[in-house]
CSV table of C-alpha atoms in Angstrom, one decimal:
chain,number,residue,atom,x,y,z
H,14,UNK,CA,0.0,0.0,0.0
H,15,UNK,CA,1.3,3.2,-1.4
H,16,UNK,CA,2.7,5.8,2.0
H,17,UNK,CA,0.1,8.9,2.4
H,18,UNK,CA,0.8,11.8,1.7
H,19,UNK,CA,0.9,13.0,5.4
H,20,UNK,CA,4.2,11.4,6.1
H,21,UNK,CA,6.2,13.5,3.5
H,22,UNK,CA,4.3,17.0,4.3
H,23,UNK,CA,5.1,15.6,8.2
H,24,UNK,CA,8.9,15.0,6.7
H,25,UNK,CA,9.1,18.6,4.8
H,26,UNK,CA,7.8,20.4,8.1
H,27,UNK,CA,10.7,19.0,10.3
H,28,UNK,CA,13.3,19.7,7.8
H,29,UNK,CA,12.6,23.0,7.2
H,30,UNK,CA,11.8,23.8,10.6
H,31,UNK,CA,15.7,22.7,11.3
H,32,UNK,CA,16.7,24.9,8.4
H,33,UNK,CA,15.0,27.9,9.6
H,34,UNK,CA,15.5,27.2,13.2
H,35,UNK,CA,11.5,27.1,15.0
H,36,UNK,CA,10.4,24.4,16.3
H,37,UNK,CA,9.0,21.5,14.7
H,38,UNK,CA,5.5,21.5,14.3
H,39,UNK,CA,4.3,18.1,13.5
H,40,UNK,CA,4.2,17.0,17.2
H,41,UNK,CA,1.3,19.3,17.7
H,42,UNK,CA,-0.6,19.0,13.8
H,43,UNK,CA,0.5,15.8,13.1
H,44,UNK,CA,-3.7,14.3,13.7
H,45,UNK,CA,-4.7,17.2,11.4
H,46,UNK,CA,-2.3,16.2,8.6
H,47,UNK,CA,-3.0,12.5,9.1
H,48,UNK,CA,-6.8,13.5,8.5
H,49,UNK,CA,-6.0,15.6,5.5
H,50,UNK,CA,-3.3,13.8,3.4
H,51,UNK,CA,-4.4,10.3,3.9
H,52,UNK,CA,-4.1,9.7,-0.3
H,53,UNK,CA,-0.7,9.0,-1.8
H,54,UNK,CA,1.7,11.6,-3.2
H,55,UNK,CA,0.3,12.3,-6.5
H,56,UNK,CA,-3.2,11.1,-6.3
H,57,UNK,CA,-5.2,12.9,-8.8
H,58,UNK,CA,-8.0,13.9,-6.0
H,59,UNK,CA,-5.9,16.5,-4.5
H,60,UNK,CA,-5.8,19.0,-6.8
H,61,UNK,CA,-9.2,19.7,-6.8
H,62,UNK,CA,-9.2,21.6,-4.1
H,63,UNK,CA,-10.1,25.5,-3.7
H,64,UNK,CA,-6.9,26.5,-1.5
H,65,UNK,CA,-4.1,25.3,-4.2
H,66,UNK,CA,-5.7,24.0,-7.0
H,67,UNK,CA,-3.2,21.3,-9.1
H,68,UNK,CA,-1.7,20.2,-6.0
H,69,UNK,CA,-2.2,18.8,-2.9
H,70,UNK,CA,-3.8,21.5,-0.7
H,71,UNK,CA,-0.4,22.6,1.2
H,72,UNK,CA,0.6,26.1,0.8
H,73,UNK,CA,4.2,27.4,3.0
H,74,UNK,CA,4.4,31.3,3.2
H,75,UNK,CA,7.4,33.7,3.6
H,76,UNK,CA,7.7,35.9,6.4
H,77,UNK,CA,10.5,38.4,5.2
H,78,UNK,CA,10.4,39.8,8.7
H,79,UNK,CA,10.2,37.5,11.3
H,80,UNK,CA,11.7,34.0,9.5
H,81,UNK,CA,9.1,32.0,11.2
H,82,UNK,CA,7.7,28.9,9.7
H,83,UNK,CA,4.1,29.4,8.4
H,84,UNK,CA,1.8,27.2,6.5
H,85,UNK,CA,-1.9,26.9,5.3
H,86,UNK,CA,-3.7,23.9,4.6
H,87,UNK,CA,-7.1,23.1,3.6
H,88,UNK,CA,-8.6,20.4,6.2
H,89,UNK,CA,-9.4,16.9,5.3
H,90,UNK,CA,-9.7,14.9,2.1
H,91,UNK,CA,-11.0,15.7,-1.4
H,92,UNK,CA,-14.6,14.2,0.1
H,93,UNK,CA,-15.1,16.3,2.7
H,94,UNK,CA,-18.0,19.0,2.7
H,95,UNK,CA,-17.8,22.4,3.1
H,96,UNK,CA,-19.2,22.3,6.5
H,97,UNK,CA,-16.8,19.3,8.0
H,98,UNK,CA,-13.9,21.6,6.9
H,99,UNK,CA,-15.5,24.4,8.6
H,100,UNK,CA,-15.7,22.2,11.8
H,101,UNK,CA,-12.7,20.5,11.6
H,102,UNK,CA,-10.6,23.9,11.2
H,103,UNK,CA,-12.6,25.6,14.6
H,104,UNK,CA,-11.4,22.2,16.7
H,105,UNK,CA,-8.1,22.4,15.4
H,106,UNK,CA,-7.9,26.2,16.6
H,107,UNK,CA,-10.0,25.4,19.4
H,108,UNK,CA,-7.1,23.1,20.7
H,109,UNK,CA,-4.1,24.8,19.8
H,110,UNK,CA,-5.3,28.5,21.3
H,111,UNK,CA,-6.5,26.6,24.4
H,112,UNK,CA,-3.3,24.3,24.8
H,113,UNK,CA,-0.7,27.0,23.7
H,114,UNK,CA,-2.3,30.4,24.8
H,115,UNK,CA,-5.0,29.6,27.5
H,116,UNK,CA,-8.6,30.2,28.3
H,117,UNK,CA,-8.7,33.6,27.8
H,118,UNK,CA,-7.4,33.2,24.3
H,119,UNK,CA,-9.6,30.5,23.6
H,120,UNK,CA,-12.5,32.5,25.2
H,121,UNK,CA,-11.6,35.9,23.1
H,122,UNK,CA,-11.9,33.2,19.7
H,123,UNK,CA,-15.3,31.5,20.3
H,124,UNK,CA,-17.1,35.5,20.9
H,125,UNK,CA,-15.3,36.1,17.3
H,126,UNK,CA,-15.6,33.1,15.5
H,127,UNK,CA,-19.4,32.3,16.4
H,128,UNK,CA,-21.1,34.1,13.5
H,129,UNK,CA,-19.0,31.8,11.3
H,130,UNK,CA,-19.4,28.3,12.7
H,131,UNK,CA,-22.7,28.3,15.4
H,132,UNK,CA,-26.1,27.5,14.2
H,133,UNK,CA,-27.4,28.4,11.0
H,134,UNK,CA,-24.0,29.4,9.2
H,135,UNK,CA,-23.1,26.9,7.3
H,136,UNK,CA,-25.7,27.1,4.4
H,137,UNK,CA,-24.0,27.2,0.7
H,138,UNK,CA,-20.7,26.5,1.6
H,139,UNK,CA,-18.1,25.8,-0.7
H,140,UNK,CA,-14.6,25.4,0.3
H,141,UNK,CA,-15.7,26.3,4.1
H,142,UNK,CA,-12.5,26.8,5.5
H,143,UNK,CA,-9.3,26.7,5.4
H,144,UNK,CA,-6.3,26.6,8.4
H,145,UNK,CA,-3.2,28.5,9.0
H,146,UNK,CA,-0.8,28.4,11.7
H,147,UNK,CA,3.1,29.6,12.8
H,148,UNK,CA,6.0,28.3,14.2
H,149,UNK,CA,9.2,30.4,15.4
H,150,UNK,CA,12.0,29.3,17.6
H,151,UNK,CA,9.6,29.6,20.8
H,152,UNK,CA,6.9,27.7,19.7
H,153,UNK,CA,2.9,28.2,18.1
H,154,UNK,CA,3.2,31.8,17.4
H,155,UNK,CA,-0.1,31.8,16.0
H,156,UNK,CA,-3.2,29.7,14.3
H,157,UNK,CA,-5.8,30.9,12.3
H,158,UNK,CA,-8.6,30.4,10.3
H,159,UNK,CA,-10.0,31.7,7.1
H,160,UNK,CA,-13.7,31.2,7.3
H,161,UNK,CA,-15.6,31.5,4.0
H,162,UNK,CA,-17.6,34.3,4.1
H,163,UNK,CA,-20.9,35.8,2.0
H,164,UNK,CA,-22.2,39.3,1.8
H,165,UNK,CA,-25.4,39.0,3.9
H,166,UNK,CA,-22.1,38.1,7.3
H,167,UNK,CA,-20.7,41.1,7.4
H,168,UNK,CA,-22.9,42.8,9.7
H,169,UNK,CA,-21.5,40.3,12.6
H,170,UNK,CA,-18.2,41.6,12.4
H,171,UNK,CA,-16.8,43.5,15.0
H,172,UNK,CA,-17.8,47.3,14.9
H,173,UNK,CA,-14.2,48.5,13.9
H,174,UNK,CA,-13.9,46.1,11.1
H,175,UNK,CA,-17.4,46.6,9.8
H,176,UNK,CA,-16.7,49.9,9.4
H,177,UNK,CA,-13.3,49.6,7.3
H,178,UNK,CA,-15.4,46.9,5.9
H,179,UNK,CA,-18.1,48.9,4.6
H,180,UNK,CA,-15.6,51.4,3.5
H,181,UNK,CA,-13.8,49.4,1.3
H,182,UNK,CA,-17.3,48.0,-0.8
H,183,UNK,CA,-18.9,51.8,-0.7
H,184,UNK,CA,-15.3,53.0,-2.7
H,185,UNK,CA,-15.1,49.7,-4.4
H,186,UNK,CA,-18.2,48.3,-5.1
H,187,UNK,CA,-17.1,45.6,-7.2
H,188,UNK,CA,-15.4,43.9,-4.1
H,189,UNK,CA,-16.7,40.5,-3.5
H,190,UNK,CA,-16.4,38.8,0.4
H,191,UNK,CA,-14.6,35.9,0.3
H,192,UNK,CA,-13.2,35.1,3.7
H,193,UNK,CA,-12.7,36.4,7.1
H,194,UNK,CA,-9.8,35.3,9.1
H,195,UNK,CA,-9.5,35.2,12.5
H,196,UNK,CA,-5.8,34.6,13.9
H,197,UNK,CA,-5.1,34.3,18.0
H,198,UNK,CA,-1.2,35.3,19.0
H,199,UNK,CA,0.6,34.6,22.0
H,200,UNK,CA,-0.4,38.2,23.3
H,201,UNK,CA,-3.2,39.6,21.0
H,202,UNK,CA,-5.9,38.3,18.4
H,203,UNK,CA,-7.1,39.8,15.2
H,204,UNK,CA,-9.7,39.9,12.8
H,205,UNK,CA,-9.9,40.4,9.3
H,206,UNK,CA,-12.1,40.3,6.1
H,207,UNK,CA,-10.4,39.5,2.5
H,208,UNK,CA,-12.3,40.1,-0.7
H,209,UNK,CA,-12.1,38.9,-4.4
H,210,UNK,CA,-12.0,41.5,-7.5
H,211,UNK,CA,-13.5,39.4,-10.0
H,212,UNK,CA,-12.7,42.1,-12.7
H,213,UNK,CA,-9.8,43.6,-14.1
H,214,UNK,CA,-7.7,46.1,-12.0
H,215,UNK,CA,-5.4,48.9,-12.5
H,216,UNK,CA,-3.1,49.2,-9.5
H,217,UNK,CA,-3.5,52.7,-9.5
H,218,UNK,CA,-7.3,52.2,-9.0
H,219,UNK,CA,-6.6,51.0,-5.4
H,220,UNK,CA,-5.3,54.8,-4.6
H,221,UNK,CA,-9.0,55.6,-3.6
H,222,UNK,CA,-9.2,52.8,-0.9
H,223,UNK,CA,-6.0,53.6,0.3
H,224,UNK,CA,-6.6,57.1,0.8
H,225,UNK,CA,-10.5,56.4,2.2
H,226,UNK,CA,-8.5,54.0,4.9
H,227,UNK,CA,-5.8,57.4,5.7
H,228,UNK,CA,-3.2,55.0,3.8
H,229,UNK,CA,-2.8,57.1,0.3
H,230,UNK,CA,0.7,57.8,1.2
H,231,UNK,CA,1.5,53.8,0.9
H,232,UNK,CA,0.8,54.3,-2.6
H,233,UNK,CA,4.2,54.7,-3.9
H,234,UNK,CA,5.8,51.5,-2.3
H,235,UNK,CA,3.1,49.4,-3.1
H,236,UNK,CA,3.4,50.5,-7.1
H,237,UNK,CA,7.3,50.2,-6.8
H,238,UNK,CA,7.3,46.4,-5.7
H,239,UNK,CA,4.3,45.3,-7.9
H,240,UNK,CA,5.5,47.1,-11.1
H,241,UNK,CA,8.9,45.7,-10.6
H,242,UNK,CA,8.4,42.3,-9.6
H,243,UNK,CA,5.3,42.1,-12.6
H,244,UNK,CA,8.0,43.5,-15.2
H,245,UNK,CA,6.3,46.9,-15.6
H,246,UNK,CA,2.7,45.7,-15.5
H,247,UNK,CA,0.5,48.4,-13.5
H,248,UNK,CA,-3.1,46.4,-14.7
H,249,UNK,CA,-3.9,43.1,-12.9
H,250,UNK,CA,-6.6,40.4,-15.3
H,251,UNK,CA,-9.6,39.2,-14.0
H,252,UNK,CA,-9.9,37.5,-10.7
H,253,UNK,CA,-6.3,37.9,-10.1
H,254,UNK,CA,-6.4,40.2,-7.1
H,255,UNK,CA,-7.8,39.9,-3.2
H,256,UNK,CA,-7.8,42.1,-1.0
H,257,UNK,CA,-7.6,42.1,2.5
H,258,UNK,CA,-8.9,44.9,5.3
H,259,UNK,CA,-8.4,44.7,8.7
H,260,UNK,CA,-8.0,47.0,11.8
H,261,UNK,CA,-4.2,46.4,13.5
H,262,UNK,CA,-2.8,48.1,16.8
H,263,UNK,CA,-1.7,50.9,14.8
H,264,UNK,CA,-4.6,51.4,12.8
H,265,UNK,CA,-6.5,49.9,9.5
H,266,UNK,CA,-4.7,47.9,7.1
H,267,UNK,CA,-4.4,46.4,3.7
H,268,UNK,CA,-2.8,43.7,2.0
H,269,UNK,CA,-3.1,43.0,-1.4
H,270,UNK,CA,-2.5,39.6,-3.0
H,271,UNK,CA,-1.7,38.9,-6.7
H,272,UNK,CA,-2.4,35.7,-7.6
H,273,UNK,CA,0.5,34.6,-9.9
H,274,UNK,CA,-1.2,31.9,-12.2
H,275,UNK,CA,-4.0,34.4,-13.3
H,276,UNK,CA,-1.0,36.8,-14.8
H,277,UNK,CA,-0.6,35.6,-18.5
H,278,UNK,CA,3.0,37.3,-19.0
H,279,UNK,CA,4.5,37.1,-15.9
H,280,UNK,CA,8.3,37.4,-16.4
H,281,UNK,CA,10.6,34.6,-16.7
H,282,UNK,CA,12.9,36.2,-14.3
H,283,UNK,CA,10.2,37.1,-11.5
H,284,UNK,CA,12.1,36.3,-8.3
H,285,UNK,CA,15.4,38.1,-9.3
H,286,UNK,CA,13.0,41.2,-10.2
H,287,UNK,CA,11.7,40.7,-6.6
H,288,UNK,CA,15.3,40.6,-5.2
H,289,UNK,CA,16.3,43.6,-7.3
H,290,UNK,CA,13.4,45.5,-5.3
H,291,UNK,CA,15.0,43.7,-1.8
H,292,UNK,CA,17.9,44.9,-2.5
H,293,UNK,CA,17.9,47.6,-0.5
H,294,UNK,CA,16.0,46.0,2.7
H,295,UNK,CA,19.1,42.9,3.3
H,296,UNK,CA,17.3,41.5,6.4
H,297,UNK,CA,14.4,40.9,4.1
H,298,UNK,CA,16.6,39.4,1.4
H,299,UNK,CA,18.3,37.2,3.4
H,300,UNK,CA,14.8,35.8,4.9
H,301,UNK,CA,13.5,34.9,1.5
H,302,UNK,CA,16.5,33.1,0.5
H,303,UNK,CA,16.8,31.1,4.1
H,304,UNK,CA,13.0,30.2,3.3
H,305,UNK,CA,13.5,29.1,-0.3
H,306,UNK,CA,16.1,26.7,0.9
H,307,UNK,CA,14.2,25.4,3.9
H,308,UNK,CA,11.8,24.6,1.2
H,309,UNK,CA,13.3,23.5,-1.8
H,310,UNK,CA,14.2,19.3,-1.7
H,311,UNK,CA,17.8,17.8,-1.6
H,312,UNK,CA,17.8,15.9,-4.9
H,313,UNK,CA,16.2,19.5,-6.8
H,314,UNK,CA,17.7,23.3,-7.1
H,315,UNK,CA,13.7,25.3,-6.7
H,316,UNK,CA,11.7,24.8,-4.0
H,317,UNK,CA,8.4,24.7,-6.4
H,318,UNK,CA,6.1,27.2,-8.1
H,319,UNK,CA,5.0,30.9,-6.4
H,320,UNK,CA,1.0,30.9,-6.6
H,321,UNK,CA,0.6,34.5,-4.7
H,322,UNK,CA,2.8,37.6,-3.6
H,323,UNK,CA,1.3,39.8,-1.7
H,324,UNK,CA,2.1,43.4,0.1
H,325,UNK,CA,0.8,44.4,3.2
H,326,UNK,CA,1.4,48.3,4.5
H,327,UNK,CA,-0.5,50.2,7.4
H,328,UNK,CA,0.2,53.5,8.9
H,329,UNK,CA,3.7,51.2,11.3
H,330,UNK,CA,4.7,49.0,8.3
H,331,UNK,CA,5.8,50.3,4.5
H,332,UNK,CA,5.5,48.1,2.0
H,333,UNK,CA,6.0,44.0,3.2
H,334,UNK,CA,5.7,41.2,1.3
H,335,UNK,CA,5.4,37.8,1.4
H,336,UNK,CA,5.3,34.7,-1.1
H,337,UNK,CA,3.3,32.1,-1.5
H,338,UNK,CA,4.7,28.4,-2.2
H,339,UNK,CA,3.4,25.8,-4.1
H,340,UNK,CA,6.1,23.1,-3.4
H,341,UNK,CA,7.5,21.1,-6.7
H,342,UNK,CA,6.7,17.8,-4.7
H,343,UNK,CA,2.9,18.1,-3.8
H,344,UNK,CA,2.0,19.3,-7.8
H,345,UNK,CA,-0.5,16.8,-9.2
H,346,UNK,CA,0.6,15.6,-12.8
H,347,UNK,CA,-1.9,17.8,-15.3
H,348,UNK,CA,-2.4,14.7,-17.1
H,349,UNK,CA,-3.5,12.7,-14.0
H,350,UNK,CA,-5.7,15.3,-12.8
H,351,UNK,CA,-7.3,16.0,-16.4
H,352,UNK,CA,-7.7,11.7,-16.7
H,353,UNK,CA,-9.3,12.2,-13.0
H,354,UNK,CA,-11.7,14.6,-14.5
H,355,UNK,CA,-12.6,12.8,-17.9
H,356,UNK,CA,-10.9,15.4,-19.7
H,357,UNK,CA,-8.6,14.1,-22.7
């Protein structure tokens, strides 16, 4: 019988988490990957999934600024329901916020998260859920989960958020709900809402937002790393962009994600253009390669595909970015997923 998947994600996790110095996370996720990667590597069901679609549903993510370890997966097999995902993700937080950051924590997530998994909310789901969590050299620095989100939730957001919230849709009406995250820290929790653009965008239509959230000045940065690392595109195609709000310790911010498989000319030489524009930040340069190396295998010379970079800014933080990994081992064959799918 062919190994599951979970062993070699369990396998990646503790190598890279030696290369990057945290602490190894399996010990304390290791049921949750068990449930979710229970198919060979390479089965043909994994890719269709809504978090990484083409491969398994296991996505690393840089943290030019802090070098810890931080992943996202979406929970259980290809069979599961919207709903079970939901569910699955809430226990998984559940545990970890109540194990690694106590009652109060754990106490401060079920107020927030209620609207999203209690009684009533999980009509029309889709992809229900995904789950996210952190590791640095101390331990679980922090677990999250992105709860898929409609329109008619909003109102059940807390009163700061709605308000950014509503902001955001009166400048942009276009802006679609997707999910709201809610992530619990060792000292602080935070909320969030992220939003498709299902149409086209010029970068330099998000200058309205920015300046409605007292961000305007961000501008610049944001327009330097994007043009750069895009090769001198300013305009973004369809459903290529999210968007997230959310209300920090210093005040409202924004992050912006590009997803990189939607972009039809994206340049050949994409990472050095992104290490051109980290040229002048080295502790950010120096993260990016340390995480590319935790992540790329022995036997290869690339640690995989980037599906999403994304910049984040808010009135303490200029331009950051991060990257999003799809890793070479965990890509379905297109063949095998297209035979899967009774396509030719």
């Amino acid at each position: 019988m062919a190994q599951a998947l979970a062993s070699r994600i369990a396998d990646m996790l503790r190598q890279s988490a030696n290369k990057l110095g945290t602490v190894d996370p399996v010990p304390s996720l290791g049921g949750l990957l068990n449930r979710t990667f229970v198919l060979p590597q390479g089965d043909p069901r994994y890719a269709d999934n809504a978090l990484t679609p083409g491969a398994a549903p296991f996505e690393p993510s840089s943290d030019l600024q802090s070098g810890q370890l931080r992943f996202n997966i979406q929970p259980l097999g290809p069979d599961a329901s919207g709903i079970d995902r939901r569910d699955e993700s809430t226990r998984e937080m559940r545990r970890l916020v109540n194990t690694f950051f106590g009652r109060e924590a754990l106490r401060w997530f079920d107020e927030r998260s209620e609207p999203w998994r209690g009684f009533g909310s999980g009509s029309n789901l889709n992809f229900g859920a995904f789950f996210g969590t952190g590791y640095d050299r101390n331990g679980l620095y922090n677990s999250k989960v992105y709860y898929e989100s409609g329109p008619g939730q909003i109102e059940s957001l807390p009163m700061s958020l709605f308000g950014l919230v509503s902001t955001a849709m009166s400048v942009m009406p276009k802006l679609r709900p997707l999910f709201t995250t809610i992530s619990a820290q060792r000292d602080l929790g935070s909320e969030r809402l992220t939003f498709a653009h299902p149409q086209a965008l010029r970068i330099a239509d998000l200058q309205p937002l920015l300046d409605a959230l007292g961000l305007g000045y961000r501008m610049p940065g944001i327009l330097q790393i994007l043009g750069l690392v895009l090769g001198g595109r300013f305009d973004l195609p369809a459903n290529a962009t999210l968007i997230g709000v959310g209300q920090g310790q210093d005040g409202p911010e924004i992050e912006i994600y590009v997803l990189l498989g939607m972009i039809p000319d994206l340049p050949p030489n994409f990472l050095g253009l992104l290490t051109l524009g980290l040229s002048e930040r080295p502790r950010e340069l120096t993260a990016l390669e340390s995480w590319m190396s935790a992540f790329t295998p022995e036997d290869d010379v690339w640690p995989g595909r980037f599906s999403i970079i994304s910049v984040r800014t808010s009135p303490a933080i200029s331009a950051r970015v991060s990257l999003y990994l799809r890793p070479v081992e965990f890509e379905v064959p297109s063949q095998a997923y297209r035979s899967a799918n009774g396509q030719s």
